[in-house]
XYZ file of C-alpha atoms in Angstrom:
631
model
C 73.725 50.285 -12.241
C 72.099 48.627 -15.232
C 71.773 44.933 -15.592
C 73.404 43.264 -18.619
C 71.949 40.257 -20.411
C 73.311 37.903 -23.142
C 71.383 37.650 -26.349
C 71.735 35.443 -29.481
C 71.507 37.387 -32.726
C 72.045 35.454 -36.009
C 73.937 32.783 -34.167
C 76.324 35.189 -32.340
C 76.278 36.116 -28.662
C 76.361 39.733 -27.456
C 76.296 41.420 -23.998
C 73.611 44.133 -23.966
C 71.977 46.168 -21.154
C 68.236 45.860 -20.434
C 67.183 49.227 -21.865
C 69.179 48.609 -25.104
C 67.655 45.160 -25.439
C 64.096 46.494 -24.963
C 64.646 49.145 -27.612
C 66.233 46.624 -29.993
C 63.338 44.108 -29.500
C 60.761 46.791 -30.093
C 62.542 47.922 -33.198
C 63.030 44.509 -34.779
C 59.412 43.385 -33.916
C 58.060 46.573 -35.460
C 59.959 46.128 -38.679
C 59.029 42.467 -38.940
C 55.350 43.500 -38.477
C 55.866 46.088 -41.265
C 57.672 43.955 -43.815
C 55.610 40.779 -43.337
C 52.859 42.525 -45.270
C 55.133 42.734 -48.375
C 56.312 39.963 -50.664
C 59.674 38.666 -49.474
C 59.312 40.540 -46.174
C 60.664 37.724 -44.056
C 63.947 37.831 -46.061
C 64.184 41.600 -45.648
C 63.701 41.283 -41.846
C 66.393 38.614 -41.688
C 68.736 40.840 -43.688
C 68.150 43.693 -41.251
C 69.012 41.550 -38.287
C 72.154 40.318 -40.103
C 73.149 43.957 -40.631
C 72.563 44.730 -36.957
C 74.703 41.745 -36.019
C 77.504 43.050 -38.264
C 77.342 46.452 -36.599
C 77.474 44.776 -33.170
C 80.638 42.915 -34.303
C 82.211 46.275 -35.224
C 81.467 47.563 -31.794
C 83.104 44.458 -30.224
C 86.184 44.940 -32.391
C 86.487 48.498 -31.070
C 86.526 47.109 -27.518
C 82.857 47.600 -26.498
C 82.077 44.919 -23.934
C 78.419 45.690 -23.427
C 76.076 47.340 -25.960
C 74.187 50.327 -24.509
C 71.031 52.074 -25.552
C 73.058 54.817 -27.251
C 74.716 52.162 -29.463
C 71.304 50.754 -30.458
C 69.890 54.268 -31.144
C 72.850 55.009 -33.387
C 72.327 51.750 -35.316
C 68.592 52.435 -35.683
C 69.501 55.852 -37.036
C 71.768 54.301 -39.624
C 69.239 51.745 -40.754
C 66.508 54.309 -40.839
C 68.597 56.510 -43.223
C 69.079 53.476 -45.468
C 65.398 52.668 -45.526
C 64.636 56.124 -46.579
C 65.950 55.222 -50.051
C 63.082 52.668 -50.385
C 60.302 55.190 -49.772
C 59.693 55.985 -53.455
C 58.809 52.531 -54.793
C 60.446 49.396 -56.176
C 64.087 48.626 -55.467
C 66.660 45.945 -56.385
C 65.981 42.483 -55.015
C 69.659 41.589 -54.500
C 70.798 41.871 -50.982
C 73.498 44.270 -50.074
C 75.925 43.879 -47.258
C 76.799 47.581 -47.063
C 75.302 50.136 -44.749
C 73.790 52.025 -47.670
C 71.152 49.649 -49.030
C 68.967 46.639 -48.458
C 67.232 44.077 -50.651
C 63.576 44.933 -50.937
C 60.778 43.775 -53.141
C 57.374 45.169 -53.918
C 56.091 48.621 -53.591
C 56.244 51.101 -50.708
C 53.231 51.269 -48.423
C 50.655 53.899 -49.206
C 50.537 56.854 -46.946
C 48.294 56.481 -43.837
C 46.891 59.975 -43.397
C 43.603 59.060 -41.631
C 43.608 59.000 -37.914
C 42.329 55.911 -36.155
C 41.200 55.896 -32.492
C 43.431 53.812 -30.191
C 43.891 53.657 -26.494
C 47.335 55.100 -25.878
C 49.454 52.456 -24.138
C 52.514 54.780 -23.759
C 50.826 57.507 -21.740
C 48.056 55.610 -20.042
C 47.244 55.779 -16.328
C 44.263 53.404 -16.328
C 43.391 52.048 -19.714
C 44.787 54.819 -21.980
C 41.302 56.052 -23.021
C 41.857 59.751 -22.198
C 45.452 59.712 -23.489
C 43.986 58.270 -26.722
C 41.456 61.078 -26.900
C 44.203 63.571 -26.502
C 46.078 62.014 -29.465
C 42.997 61.733 -31.611
C 41.178 64.985 -30.879
C 44.034 67.106 -29.699
C 45.044 68.696 -26.384
C 47.065 67.303 -23.462
C 46.274 64.017 -21.663
C 46.230 65.820 -18.318
C 43.609 68.345 -19.558
C 41.401 65.425 -20.751
C 41.827 63.698 -17.360
C 40.892 66.787 -15.449
C 37.841 67.392 -17.643
C 36.640 63.833 -17.240
C 36.993 63.916 -13.444
C 35.059 67.219 -13.171
C 32.390 66.072 -15.691
C 31.870 62.765 -13.795
C 31.484 64.555 -10.449
C 29.025 67.120 -11.830
C 27.073 64.462 -13.623
C 26.632 62.367 -10.465
C 25.796 65.332 -8.249
C 23.452 67.218 -10.569
C 21.985 64.681 -13.014
C 22.688 61.158 -12.057
C 21.694 61.302 -8.342
C 18.067 62.157 -8.988
C 16.996 58.822 -10.519
C 18.576 57.052 -7.595
C 16.608 59.059 -4.997
C 13.469 58.384 -7.089
C 13.865 54.628 -7.181
C 14.985 53.957 -3.635
C 11.420 54.437 -2.243
C 10.341 51.393 -4.319
C 12.206 49.258 -1.803
C 9.504 50.025 0.797
C 6.568 49.662 -1.540
C 4.899 46.213 -1.171
C 3.478 46.278 -4.710
C 6.712 47.332 -6.520
C 9.135 45.837 -4.035
C 10.118 43.162 -6.476
C 11.221 45.805 -9.024
C 13.402 47.628 -6.391
C 16.728 45.858 -7.101
C 16.774 46.179 -10.986
C 15.516 49.774 -10.773
C 18.174 50.717 -8.237
C 20.867 49.007 -10.268
C 19.731 50.908 -13.407
C 19.695 54.155 -11.478
C 23.255 53.522 -10.302
C 24.351 52.835 -13.840
C 22.706 56.062 -14.967
C 24.416 57.909 -12.101
C 27.769 56.415 -13.288
C 27.116 56.997 -16.970
C 30.593 58.602 -17.575
C 32.191 55.564 -15.954
C 30.059 53.208 -18.086
C 31.021 55.126 -21.271
C 34.718 54.808 -20.193
C 34.358 51.024 -19.768
C 32.604 50.627 -23.136
C 35.516 52.443 -24.805
C 37.965 50.170 -22.959
C 36.137 47.106 -24.239
C 35.757 48.144 -27.856
C 38.673 50.474 -28.585
C 41.968 48.681 -29.380
C 45.168 49.413 -27.372
C 48.322 50.419 -29.231
C 50.759 47.540 -29.256
C 53.227 48.506 -31.993
C 54.775 51.635 -33.304
C 52.556 51.168 -36.422
C 49.457 51.418 -34.154
C 50.849 54.557 -32.618
C 51.476 56.135 -35.978
C 47.929 55.339 -37.041
C 46.667 56.882 -33.785
C 48.601 60.092 -34.545
C 47.563 60.100 -38.193
C 51.149 59.828 -39.442
C 52.334 57.859 -42.484
C 53.408 54.327 -41.693
C 56.924 54.011 -43.254
C 60.255 52.800 -41.965
C 61.491 56.280 -41.159
C 58.436 57.162 -38.998
C 58.594 53.645 -37.404
C 62.115 54.139 -36.299
C 61.391 57.613 -35.073
C 58.414 56.392 -33.104
C 60.437 53.649 -31.467
C 63.110 56.224 -30.499
C 60.463 58.671 -29.191
C 58.831 55.950 -27.144
C 62.123 54.897 -25.593
C 63.010 58.540 -24.694
C 59.573 59.085 -23.205
C 59.934 55.884 -21.175
C 63.344 57.007 -19.869
C 61.953 60.437 -18.961
C 58.961 58.847 -17.161
C 61.304 56.526 -15.329
C 63.673 59.255 -14.242
C 61.024 61.717 -12.954
C 57.360 62.031 -11.974
C 54.930 64.421 -13.638
C 52.808 66.902 -11.764
C 49.788 64.672 -12.368
C 51.572 61.692 -10.781
C 52.456 63.810 -7.685
C 48.826 65.115 -7.506
C 47.510 61.547 -7.779
C 49.966 60.488 -5.025
C 48.676 63.215 -2.633
C 45.041 62.356 -3.398
C 45.750 58.628 -2.986
C 47.376 59.288 0.470
C 44.226 61.264 1.572
C 41.871 58.600 0.208
C 43.800 55.763 1.845
C 43.533 57.532 5.215
C 39.798 58.086 4.730
C 39.171 54.525 3.626
C 41.226 53.146 6.520
C 38.989 55.079 8.982
C 35.834 53.973 7.142
C 36.954 50.312 7.134
C 37.642 50.369 10.867
C 34.332 52.028 11.697
C 32.438 49.568 9.440
C 34.286 46.595 10.978
C 33.440 47.792 14.502
C 29.761 48.179 13.678
C 29.755 44.761 12.067
C 31.464 43.070 15.040
C 29.122 44.876 17.437
C 26.135 43.616 15.496
C 27.422 40.039 15.598
C 28.132 40.258 19.321
C 24.630 41.650 20.033
C 23.001 38.945 17.969
C 24.802 36.333 20.065
C 23.493 37.899 23.270
C 19.942 38.194 22.073
C 17.473 36.872 24.680
C 13.890 37.679 25.768
C 15.253 39.785 28.581
C 16.923 41.998 25.988
C 14.481 41.804 23.080
C 10.658 41.758 23.045
C 8.921 39.407 20.652
C 8.447 42.029 17.895
C 12.033 43.268 18.095
C 13.172 39.628 17.700
C 10.825 39.295 14.627
C 12.305 42.464 13.134
C 15.833 41.282 13.927
C 15.328 37.910 12.328
C 13.986 39.588 9.209
C 17.120 41.664 8.676
C 19.735 39.378 10.164
C 20.903 37.664 6.900
C 20.678 40.885 4.786
C 22.720 42.768 7.419
C 25.389 40.053 7.385
C 25.579 40.184 3.586
C 25.617 43.967 3.708
C 28.400 43.931 6.201
C 30.585 41.573 4.265
C 29.956 43.361 0.996
C 30.529 46.736 2.494
C 33.790 45.647 4.057
C 34.812 44.106 0.720
C 33.986 47.335 -1.147
C 35.824 49.555 1.218
C 38.738 47.074 1.430
C 39.159 47.200 -2.340
C 39.173 50.964 -2.333
C 41.665 50.915 0.541
C 44.007 48.541 -1.142
C 43.895 50.371 -4.510
C 44.450 53.833 -2.907
C 47.366 52.541 -0.880
C 48.865 50.931 -4.014
C 48.274 54.086 -6.054
C 49.901 56.241 -3.321
C 53.007 53.946 -3.199
C 53.315 53.671 -7.031
C 52.822 57.405 -7.479
C 55.972 58.089 -5.540
C 57.899 55.418 -7.388
C 58.044 52.824 -4.544
C 56.436 50.063 -6.683
C 55.168 49.440 -10.148
C 51.765 50.728 -11.111
C 48.979 48.199 -11.640
C 48.565 46.808 -15.135
C 45.433 47.658 -17.094
C 44.078 44.202 -16.560
C 44.557 44.388 -12.837
C 42.789 47.761 -12.633
C 39.857 46.486 -14.701
C 39.593 43.407 -12.462
C 39.653 45.373 -9.227
C 37.137 47.875 -10.624
C 34.730 45.165 -11.614
C 35.095 43.544 -8.199
C 34.347 46.875 -6.529
C 31.295 47.507 -8.726
C 29.966 44.004 -8.015
C 30.473 44.384 -4.225
C 28.939 47.849 -4.180
C 25.921 46.784 -6.263
C 25.588 43.759 -4.062
C 25.709 45.927 -0.950
C 22.990 48.193 -2.282
C 20.915 45.229 -3.371
C 21.205 43.652 0.072
C 20.162 46.970 1.663
C 17.103 47.040 -0.503
C 16.453 43.372 0.317
C 16.748 43.994 4.096
C 14.471 47.067 3.968
C 11.925 45.084 1.918
C 11.934 42.189 4.410
C 11.632 44.489 7.369
C 8.875 46.515 5.714
C 7.026 43.310 4.856
C 7.201 42.055 8.519
C 6.151 45.404 9.932
C 3.301 45.821 7.410
C 2.020 42.383 8.279
C 2.239 43.137 11.995
C 0.448 46.443 11.466
C -2.332 44.842 9.455
C -2.684 42.170 12.083
C -2.777 44.778 14.791
C -5.286 46.980 13.006
C -7.580 44.250 11.705
C -9.837 43.039 14.456
C -10.810 39.532 13.431
C -13.777 38.663 15.763
C -14.848 35.209 16.607
C -18.593 34.704 17.021
C -17.915 31.953 19.531
C -16.055 34.354 21.874
C -19.035 36.300 23.288
C -19.536 37.435 26.915
C -22.730 37.527 28.842
C -23.560 40.985 27.590
C -23.237 39.951 23.906
C -19.884 41.617 23.369
C -18.015 39.723 20.554
C -14.260 39.450 20.997
C -11.298 38.586 18.831
C -9.105 35.621 20.039
C -6.372 37.941 21.319
C -8.866 40.204 23.141
C -10.661 37.286 24.695
C -7.396 35.792 25.993
C -6.331 39.173 27.365
C -9.621 39.696 29.241
C -9.806 36.172 30.673
C -6.140 35.998 31.738
C -6.208 39.400 33.447
C -9.693 39.231 34.993
C -11.279 42.030 32.988
C -14.915 42.194 31.928
C -16.670 44.499 29.524
C -19.575 46.449 31.103
C -20.580 48.877 28.336
C -19.480 49.025 24.726
C -21.074 51.500 22.271
C -19.520 52.849 19.119
C -16.336 50.976 19.802
C -14.261 49.239 17.153
C -11.939 47.309 19.516
C -11.345 46.537 23.156
C -7.610 46.261 23.255
C -4.489 47.288 21.296
C -0.802 46.558 20.997
C 2.106 48.776 20.054
C 3.102 52.288 21.305
C 3.642 51.147 24.815
C 5.650 53.576 26.941
C 8.884 51.515 26.559
C 8.364 51.019 22.854
C 7.662 47.318 23.356
C 5.145 46.420 20.674
C 4.219 43.121 22.243
C 2.397 44.688 25.232
C -1.399 44.483 24.982
C -3.570 46.956 26.901
C -7.130 48.361 27.122
C -7.856 50.662 24.249
C -10.499 52.090 21.982
C -10.740 54.696 19.253
C -13.562 56.498 17.424
C -12.847 59.758 15.609
C -16.456 60.269 14.406
C -18.907 59.121 17.122
C -18.589 59.539 20.933
C -17.448 56.154 22.236
C -18.952 54.626 25.393
C -16.500 52.111 26.906
C -16.360 50.607 30.382
C -14.101 47.799 31.350
C -13.607 46.700 34.978
C -12.057 44.119 37.216
C -12.564 43.534 40.974
C -10.818 42.308 44.108
C -12.886 40.568 46.823
C -12.493 40.462 50.637
C -10.114 43.437 50.737
C -8.473 43.765 54.078
C -9.193 46.960 56.045
C -6.659 49.705 55.489
C -5.802 52.625 53.250
C -5.357 51.904 49.513
C -4.173 53.441 46.346
C -5.350 52.688 42.798
C -2.799 53.562 40.119
C -2.656 53.087 36.392
C -0.562 54.086 33.304
C -2.814 55.809 30.760
C -2.898 58.177 27.777
C -5.614 59.910 25.721
C -6.085 62.429 22.946
C -9.303 63.985 24.165
C -11.077 64.920 27.379
C -13.593 62.914 29.401
C -11.695 59.655 29.554
C -11.433 58.335 33.154
C -10.188 55.638 35.402
C -12.667 54.896 38.142
C -13.131 52.987 41.409
C -15.975 52.152 43.700
C -16.079 49.951 46.798
C -19.009 47.878 47.900
C -19.600 46.354 51.450
C -22.033 43.459 51.905
C -23.863 43.041 55.164
C -23.583 39.341 56.201
C -26.933 39.319 57.959
C -29.117 41.151 55.523
C -27.074 40.624 52.308
C -27.515 44.292 51.458
C -24.705 46.074 49.638
C -23.451 49.512 50.451
C -21.146 51.666 48.330
C -18.601 53.123 50.616
C -16.423 54.914 48.013
C -16.964 56.098 44.453
C -14.184 58.056 42.656
C -13.168 58.960 39.146
C -9.923 60.461 37.830
C -9.535 61.966 34.288
C -6.863 60.598 32.010
C -4.455 63.417 30.975
C -4.846 64.507 27.352
C -1.247 64.290 26.118
C -1.744 62.606 22.691
C 1.165 60.604 21.450
C 4.027 62.653 22.887
C 5.374 63.415 26.330
C 3.380 62.323 29.360
C 4.335 62.804 32.986
C 6.432 59.574 33.087
C 8.593 60.774 30.181
C 8.791 64.261 31.597
C 9.806 63.063 35.050
C 12.624 61.057 33.409
C 13.624 64.090 31.400
C 13.643 66.260 34.529
C 10.545 68.221 33.549
C 7.994 67.838 36.442
C 4.309 68.190 35.736
C 2.428 71.366 36.530
C -0.251 70.630 39.125
C -3.339 72.728 39.144
C -4.606 73.414 42.748
C -8.258 74.543 42.971
C -9.459 76.219 46.181
C -12.373 78.279 47.270
C -11.703 81.603 48.847
C -13.543 84.780 49.933
C -10.372 86.870 49.624
C -7.757 87.402 47.019
C -4.113 88.010 47.995
C -2.053 90.071 45.553
C 1.536 90.476 46.879
C 1.283 91.631 50.446
C -2.235 93.008 50.078
C -5.345 90.939 50.859
C -8.491 92.053 48.968
C -11.947 90.973 50.272
C -14.276 89.646 47.597
C -17.965 90.315 47.570
C -18.772 86.809 46.537
C -17.139 83.365 46.643
C -14.919 82.574 43.653
C -12.578 79.839 42.548
C -8.883 80.757 42.288
C -6.593 78.386 40.348
C -2.882 78.404 41.037
C -0.292 76.644 38.898
C 2.859 75.547 40.532
C 5.783 73.222 39.766
C 5.769 70.194 41.966
C 7.716 66.928 42.244
C 4.855 64.498 42.900
C 6.479 62.023 45.407
C 4.251 59.148 44.247
C 5.182 59.700 40.634
C 8.875 60.086 41.485
C 8.758 56.883 43.512
C 7.162 54.997 40.595
C 9.837 56.397 38.190
C 12.787 55.727 40.523
C 11.800 52.134 40.968
C 12.243 51.512 37.251
C 15.345 49.718 35.984
C 17.893 51.756 34.075
C 17.070 49.836 30.840
C 13.379 50.647 31.195
C 14.198 54.324 31.732
C 16.387 54.414 28.612
C 13.691 52.724 26.543
C 10.999 55.142 27.688
C 13.216 58.162 26.929
C 14.024 56.689 23.511
C 10.534 55.621 22.505
C 8.803 57.406 19.635
C 12.105 58.882 18.395
C 12.832 60.277 21.837
C 9.434 62.087 22.162
C 7.671 59.664 24.385
C 4.265 58.074 23.699
C 2.195 60.306 25.947
C 1.872 57.879 28.869
C 1.101 59.234 32.321
C 1.108 57.721 35.750
C -2.033 58.673 37.684
C -3.524 57.441 40.938
C -6.499 57.690 43.313
C -5.159 57.968 46.861
C -6.462 57.562 50.437
C -9.090 54.864 49.686
C -10.347 53.774 53.176
C -11.589 50.248 53.628
C -12.901 49.513 57.115
C -14.927 46.349 56.553
C -13.270 42.958 55.775
C -16.189 41.957 53.585
C -15.541 44.611 51.008
C -15.106 44.346 47.208
C -13.366 47.073 45.130
C -14.251 47.447 41.442
C -11.971 49.569 39.259
C -11.191 50.079 35.562
C -11.504 52.577 32.740
C -14.645 54.330 31.485
C -16.099 56.987 29.276
C -19.701 56.376 30.391
C -21.493 59.587 31.445
C -23.524 57.681 34.007
C -20.291 56.894 35.894
C -18.256 60.006 35.200
C -20.908 62.708 35.054
C -19.247 63.996 31.834
C -20.522 63.332 28.295
C -18.715 60.789 26.149
C -16.417 62.221 23.440
C -14.656 61.074 20.367
C -10.976 60.271 20.160
C -8.985 57.425 21.767
C -7.621 56.295 25.119
C -5.245 53.592 26.378
C -4.970 52.132 29.958
C -2.787 49.507 31.544
C -0.720 48.508 34.566
C -3.609 48.950 36.979
C -2.499 48.317 40.637
C -4.560 48.341 43.794
C -2.112 48.419 46.699
C -2.351 48.881 50.430
C -0.341 51.904 51.553
C -1.350 52.262 55.230
C -3.395 51.027 58.195
C -6.506 52.584 59.658
C -5.856 54.712 62.749
């Protein structure tokens, strides 16, 4: 059922349906635009409207209550046939009331044979650019649309993506970091060059608004006959489009449904991550974050918040537009206007560019913080006022570490530092430990601490260590002092080599992974057993057997860790471990209450009996504990 409206034409009222009114308005507006360029054109347009009113009166006399689009089309056909008479040149200026002539003045308009590029308003989906290309260059609008989509995808995947991958590393470069945002934006624009060209055409190419514009776009002569024909053609095309959907519309509907589903999932996932980040930030405390993790977190907090908001906005725009496109493609609502589409597109571009910019900003801030921390960690700023009795000069951090933990340097040759931070077994970069490195000259390093008046009993010295070369040791020796004579006696002297695991693995990491260490058992024998046969040997040899063992002391140490510590050790160094091992010297007997035990880490040949080597070592978590009583 069509809705009827009442119009006032030349002072008379008529009932007309909406489609007929739209066609009539388009027709009269087009003819007024045409005749206003001629002398006396306003009078001609009024005369035409008067004639239309007369024809409407005839219809009312025949009993027509409401004028339909068929009636208007018939009237336009009649008037168009009359106007054909004026195509040759000048005509009489006296008005005529008959259906066979009109008063006109001036000369007929010169033929318009040259095409002019317009955006096609009748067949547009977005802004009418590709439909206009089809009218101007030839071909179907759908073919131009398919070609544009394929070209845009190929351009981005093959040509446009490379500048983007080239400029993103600038975000992590301290020197060129300030150029990262404009370079990335320019790369994005180059990647989206087909879209940028489309937008430029939208800005500078006019949109067809009248039938005269449409005739110019098609390269047809602008005359009354063609104007009327164009109005009728536009009306029929509109009716056809309203009554049925094209294959392109159905295809867009299916694609829009798929995109809306994808963007819905993407929006939910992004929202969950964003909320999780906010919740985690609220629960941040020293027991959850070490000092350097907090430093990194504070560097990226604001950029991540901005990224989250902009990403949700970008995905939300795509989600809304895809849902609207899906609904409108199946005729459930009207399509967006060109202005709405441009506004939504510009908002999406702004949010996407803002998201990428915030990502670059966050990466730059994090890189800056980590670079500063790395430089501070690597640069050993010594203080001449911090010198021990042996003349060893310390940095402020090293001095505080040695004083607070009771360490003292005994020997230091070819060393470039005494301690280090970072690469602890849990990944906690705030933990400081004994450490030295020299890749060119064998380093001689001995640091020790002591415990006085150790009670009699059986003791164990344990430590957490790592190294990348041989001949790095932990050591222990005990001294008893005779109260009467004051003489000192060494009652134990032991060394234990640090495993050479480098920066991966280590027995702590392997024990947590369920990969027990191989223990090498060395024994002296005068016979060699092969299977069930025992073979006597002519001389004493050393036989080495390798066997898988679950070291009970190591497993006890690992099992006493908290679940969070275990997870952090397993996740450190991208899940490869940092090479830390738990080692111990067992069964240390102390039978005199006036005993002092010295222990620490060393590479000194005078203590270990092995020559010093190059490379590095780290040692921490030393613990001297009583594990039993003397029998």
